[in-house]
PDB file of C-alpha atoms in Angstrom:
ATOM      1  CA  MET X1433      77.127 153.994 121.733  1.00 80.00           C
ATOM      2  CA  LEU X1434      79.630 151.382 120.312  1.00 84.00           C
ATOM      3  CA  LEU X1435      82.556 150.126 122.521  1.00 91.00           C
ATOM      4  CA  PRO X1436      84.921 147.963 120.178  1.00 95.00           C
ATOM      5  CA  LEU X1437      86.441 145.159 122.075  1.00 96.00           C
ATOM      6  CA  GLY X1438      88.551 143.698 119.445  1.00 97.00           C
ATOM      7  CA  HIS X1439      89.258 141.987 116.164  1.00 97.00           C
ATOM      8  CA  ALA X1440      91.513 139.338 114.938  1.00 98.00           C
ATOM      9  CA  ASP X1441      92.497 137.531 111.873  1.00 97.00           C
ATOM     10  CA  PHE X1442      92.484 133.748 111.574  1.00 97.00           C
ATOM     11  CA  PRO X1443      93.661 131.401 108.889  1.00 96.00           C
ATOM     12  CA  GLY X1444      90.926 129.878 106.746  1.00 96.00           C
ATOM     13  CA  VAL X1445      91.674 126.351 108.100  1.00 96.00           C
ATOM     14  CA  PRO X1446      89.404 124.200 110.456  1.00 95.00           C
ATOM     15  CA  ALA X1447      91.772 124.318 113.359  1.00 95.00           C
ATOM     16  CA  SER X1448      90.954 127.968 113.747  1.00 97.00           C
ATOM     17  CA  VAL X1449      87.585 127.607 115.006  1.00 97.00           C
ATOM     18  CA  PRO X1450      88.761 126.382 118.357  1.00 98.00           C
ATOM     19  CA  THR X1451      91.505 129.254 118.207  1.00 98.00           C
ATOM     20  CA  ALA X1452      88.789 131.944 117.393  1.00 98.00           C
ATOM     21  CA  ARG X1453      86.448 130.537 120.162  1.00 98.00           C
ATOM     22  CA  GLN X1454      89.281 130.670 122.706  1.00 98.00           C
ATOM     23  CA  TRP X1455      90.347 134.201 121.556  1.00 98.00           C
ATOM     24  CA  ALA X1456      86.614 135.493 122.129  1.00 98.00           C
ATOM     25  CA  ARG X1457      86.344 133.615 125.495  1.00 98.00           C
ATOM     26  CA  ASP X1458      89.671 135.577 126.714  1.00 98.00           C
ATOM     27  CA  LEU X1459      88.301 138.748 125.382  1.00 98.00           C
ATOM     28  CA  LEU X1460      84.983 138.616 126.962  1.00 97.00           C
ATOM     29  CA  THR X1461      85.220 136.475 130.191  1.00 96.00           C
ATOM     30  CA  GLY X1462      84.550 139.061 132.957  1.00 93.00           C
ATOM     31  CA  LYS X1463      83.006 141.679 130.482  1.00 93.00           C
ATOM     32  CA  ILE X1464      79.545 139.894 129.781  1.00 94.00           C
ATOM     33  CA  ALA X1465      77.310 137.457 131.795  1.00 92.00           C
ATOM     34  CA  ALA X1466      78.412 133.662 131.748  1.00 93.00           C
ATOM     35  CA  PRO X1467      75.294 132.454 129.781  1.00 94.00           C
ATOM     36  CA  ALA X1468      75.564 135.367 127.092  1.00 95.00           C
ATOM     37  CA  LEU X1469      79.489 134.239 126.561  1.00 97.00           C
ATOM     38  CA  ASP X1470      78.128 130.522 126.126  1.00 96.00           C
ATOM     39  CA  ASP X1471      75.769 131.908 123.245  1.00 96.00           C
ATOM     40  CA  VAL X1472      78.531 134.062 121.867  1.00 98.00           C
ATOM     41  CA  LEU X1473      81.000 131.132 121.566  1.00 98.00           C
ATOM     42  CA  LEU X1474      78.376 128.736 120.012  1.00 97.00           C
ATOM     43  CA  LEU X1475      77.245 131.089 117.239  1.00 97.00           C
ATOM     44  CA  LEU X1476      80.889 132.271 116.592  1.00 98.00           C
ATOM     45  CA  SER X1477      82.011 128.660 116.012  1.00 97.00           C
ATOM     46  CA  GLU X1478      79.271 128.277 113.644  1.00 95.00           C
ATOM     47  CA  LEU X1479      79.950 131.437 111.561  1.00 96.00           C
ATOM     48  CA  VAL X1480      83.561 130.774 111.653  1.00 97.00           C
ATOM     49  CA  THR X1481      82.977 127.155 110.445  1.00 94.00           C
ATOM     50  CA  ASN X1482      80.654 128.535 107.730  1.00 92.00           C
ATOM     51  CA  ALA X1483      83.034 130.896 106.706  1.00 94.00           C
ATOM     52  CA  ILE X1484      85.860 128.045 106.263  1.00 94.00           C
ATOM     53  CA  VAL X1485      83.515 125.732 104.728  1.00 90.00           C
ATOM     54  CA  HIS X1486      81.470 127.923 102.399  1.00 88.00           C
ATOM     55  CA  SER X1487      83.627 131.072 101.233  1.00 89.00           C
ATOM     56  CA  ASP X1488      86.935 131.459  99.583  1.00 88.00           C
ATOM     57  CA  SER X1489      88.542 132.100 102.843  1.00 91.00           C
ATOM     58  CA  GLY X1490      88.673 127.972 103.177  1.00 91.00           C
ATOM     59  CA  GLY X1491      89.543 127.352  99.578  1.00 76.00           C
ATOM     60  CA  GLY X1492      93.466 128.087  99.725  1.00 74.00           C
ATOM     61  CA  GLN X1493      96.555 128.791 101.950  1.00 77.00           C
ATOM     62  CA  TYR X1494      95.906 132.605 102.132  1.00 88.00           C
ATOM     63  CA  GLY X1495      92.514 132.592 103.161  1.00 93.00           C
ATOM     64  CA  VAL X1496      91.439 134.537 106.135  1.00 96.00           C
ATOM     65  CA  VAL X1497      88.598 134.894 108.564  1.00 97.00           C
ATOM     66  CA  THR X1498      88.406 138.123 110.522  1.00 97.00           C
ATOM     67  CA  VAL X1499      86.264 138.307 113.827  1.00 98.00           C
ATOM     68  CA  CYS X1500      85.277 141.406 115.255  1.00 98.00           C
ATOM     69  CA  VAL X1501      83.481 141.945 118.728  1.00 98.00           C
ATOM     70  CA  ALA X1502      82.126 145.101 120.371  1.00 97.00           C
ATOM     71  CA  LEU X1503      79.570 145.910 122.956  1.00 94.00           C
ATOM     72  CA  SER X1504      76.815 148.732 122.256  1.00 89.00           C
ATOM     73  CA  ASN X1505      74.289 150.209 124.441  1.00 83.00           C
ATOM     74  CA  ASN X1506      71.116 151.437 122.657  1.00 72.00           C
ATOM     75  CA  HIS X1507      68.584 153.248 125.073  1.00 74.00           C
ATOM     76  CA  GLY X1508      69.627 151.296 128.054  1.00 74.00           C
ATOM     77  CA  ASP X1509      69.622 147.759 126.257  1.00 80.00           C
ATOM     78  CA  SER X1510      73.325 146.246 126.248  1.00 88.00           C
ATOM     79  CA  VAL X1511      73.970 144.228 123.247  1.00 94.00           C
ATOM     80  CA  ILE X1512      77.006 142.052 122.168  1.00 96.00           C
ATOM     81  CA  HIS X1513      77.780 142.591 118.566  1.00 96.00           C
ATOM     82  CA  VAL X1514      79.943 139.726 116.780  1.00 98.00           C
ATOM     83  CA  GLU X1515      80.952 139.920 113.125  1.00 97.00           C
ATOM     84  CA  VAL X1516      82.665 137.363 110.875  1.00 97.00           C
ATOM     85  CA  ILE X1517      84.237 138.457 107.721  1.00 95.00           C
ATOM     86  CA  ASP X1518      85.503 136.084 104.596  1.00 93.00           C
ATOM     87  CA  ASP X1519      86.692 136.328 101.347  1.00 91.00           C
ATOM     88  CA  GLY X1520      83.254 135.609  99.949  1.00 84.00           C
ATOM     89  CA  SER X1521      82.332 133.229  97.381  1.00 80.00           C
ATOM     90  CA  ALA X1522      81.417 133.340  93.589  1.00 68.00           C
ATOM     91  CA  ASP X1523      78.684 130.669  93.878  1.00 68.00           C
ATOM     92  CA  SER X1524      76.681 131.815  96.895  1.00 66.00           C
ATOM     93  CA  LEU X1525      75.718 134.213  99.730  1.00 66.00           C
ATOM     94  CA  PRO X1526      75.233 133.053 103.213  1.00 59.00           C
ATOM     95  CA  PHE X1527      71.467 132.007 104.100  1.00 57.00           C
ATOM     96  CA  VAL X1528      69.623 129.802 106.298  1.00 56.00           C
ATOM     97  CA  ARG X1529      69.576 126.416 104.853  1.00 61.00           C
ATOM     98  CA  ALA X1530      66.718 123.711 105.142  1.00 60.00           C
ATOM     99  CA  ALA X1531      68.566 121.372 107.443  1.00 58.00           C
ATOM    100  CA  THR X1532      67.252 117.596 106.979  1.00 55.00           C
ATOM    101  CA  LEU X1533      66.893 115.243 110.068  1.00 54.00           C
ATOM    102  CA  GLY X1534      69.718 112.919 109.079  1.00 59.00           C
ATOM    103  CA  GLY X1535      72.165 115.764 107.738  1.00 54.00           C
ATOM    104  CA  ASP X1536      75.222 117.085 109.157  1.00 58.00           C
ATOM    105  CA  GLY X1537      75.011 120.725 108.002  1.00 58.00           C
ATOM    106  CA  GLY X1538      72.588 123.326 107.420  1.00 57.00           C
ATOM    107  CA  ARG X1539      71.932 124.173 111.127  1.00 64.00           C
ATOM    108  CA  GLY X1540      74.568 127.315 111.619  1.00 75.00           C
ATOM    109  CA  LEU X1541      72.719 130.228 110.549  1.00 84.00           C
ATOM    110  CA  LEU X1542      69.322 128.825 111.926  1.00 87.00           C
ATOM    111  CA  MET X1543      70.987 128.663 115.308  1.00 89.00           C
ATOM    112  CA  VAL X1544      72.062 132.195 114.666  1.00 92.00           C
ATOM    113  CA  GLU X1545      68.430 133.009 113.533  1.00 90.00           C
ATOM    114  CA  LEU X1546      66.972 131.473 116.637  1.00 90.00           C
ATOM    115  CA  LEU X1547      69.390 132.668 119.527  1.00 93.00           C
ATOM    116  CA  SER X1548      69.992 136.344 118.503  1.00 93.00           C
ATOM    117  CA  VAL X1549      67.954 139.226 118.634  1.00 93.00           C
ATOM    118  CA  ARG X1550      69.065 140.326 115.325  1.00 93.00           C
ATOM    119  CA  TRP X1551      71.527 139.388 112.489  1.00 93.00           C
ATOM    120  CA  GLY X1552      72.497 139.884 109.104  1.00 93.00           C
ATOM    121  CA  VAL X1553      74.662 139.821 106.012  1.00 91.00           C
ATOM    122  CA  HIS X1554      76.613 142.344 104.257  1.00 91.00           C
ATOM    123  CA  HIS X1555      78.295 141.765 100.890  1.00 87.00           C
ATOM    124  CA  ASP X1556      81.070 143.231  99.010  1.00 83.00           C
ATOM    125  CA  ASP X1557      82.537 142.251  95.852  1.00 79.00           C
ATOM    126  CA  GLU X1558      85.980 143.192  96.993  1.00 81.00           C
ATOM    127  CA  ALA X1559      85.786 142.711 100.506  1.00 80.00           C
ATOM    128  CA  GLY X1560      83.517 139.522 100.845  1.00 87.00           C
ATOM    129  CA  ASN X1561      81.026 138.463 103.138  1.00 91.00           C
ATOM    130  CA  ALA X1562      80.046 139.806 106.585  1.00 93.00           C
ATOM    131  CA  VAL X1563      77.917 137.716 108.782  1.00 95.00           C
ATOM    132  CA  TRP X1564      76.858 139.559 112.207  1.00 95.00           C
ATOM    133  CA  PHE X1565      74.647 139.001 115.020  1.00 96.00           C
ATOM    134  CA  HIS X1566      73.360 140.806 118.294  1.00 95.00           C
ATOM    135  CA  LEU X1567      72.871 139.115 121.501  1.00 96.00           C
ATOM    136  CA  PRO X1568      71.667 140.778 124.838  1.00 93.00           C
ATOM    137  CA  ASP X1569      73.956 141.157 127.474  1.00 87.00           C
ATOM    138  CA  SER X1570      72.662 141.337 130.926  1.00 73.00           C
ATOM    139  CA  THR X1571      75.658 141.971 133.104  1.00 70.00           C
ATOM    140  CA  PRO X1572      74.564 143.627 136.222  1.00 60.00           C
ATOM    141  CA  GLY X1573      76.242 147.144 136.721  1.00 55.00           C
ATOM    142  CA  ARG X1574      77.179 147.843 133.232  1.00 52.00           C
ATOM    143  CA  GLU X1575      78.431 151.370 132.915  1.00 53.00           C
ATOM    144  CA  TRP X1576      78.437 153.170 129.936  1.00 45.00           C
TER     145      TRP X1576
END
C-alpha cells in the first residue's frame, strides 16, 4: 500500500537545497520517527544538490527539481519513499562515484547506498532522471 504525502517543485538553484529540506521536514515531522527523519533530510539534501550540480536542472533559469515523498507498507514493514526528479543530462546518468580522501564531492550517492534499504535511478529521455531511495520507518503504532 502506498500513501503519497506530497510533491513539490523547486528551482534548480543552490538555495533550493535548504528549502526542499525544510519542506520535507514540515511534511514528515510527526509522521515518521525522528532518526528516520534525520536520514531522509540528509539523503534528500544530497540528491537535490546532485540534481542541481550534475543535471540540466541547474543549468539555466528554468531548471526544476521535483521532490516526491510517500510512505508504503509491504508485509508489515513501513518504508519512507523519496524521489528526486531532475531534467537529466546529455553527459551522464547518476551513479556512485569513487570519492577521494581530499576531494569535496563524490559522496552523495555513496551515502544513499549506505543508508537506504533500497535505491535506484530511472531515466527517461523526455522526463529526465529520477533517483529514489527507501528508508525504514519504525514509528510505533503505525496504522495502515
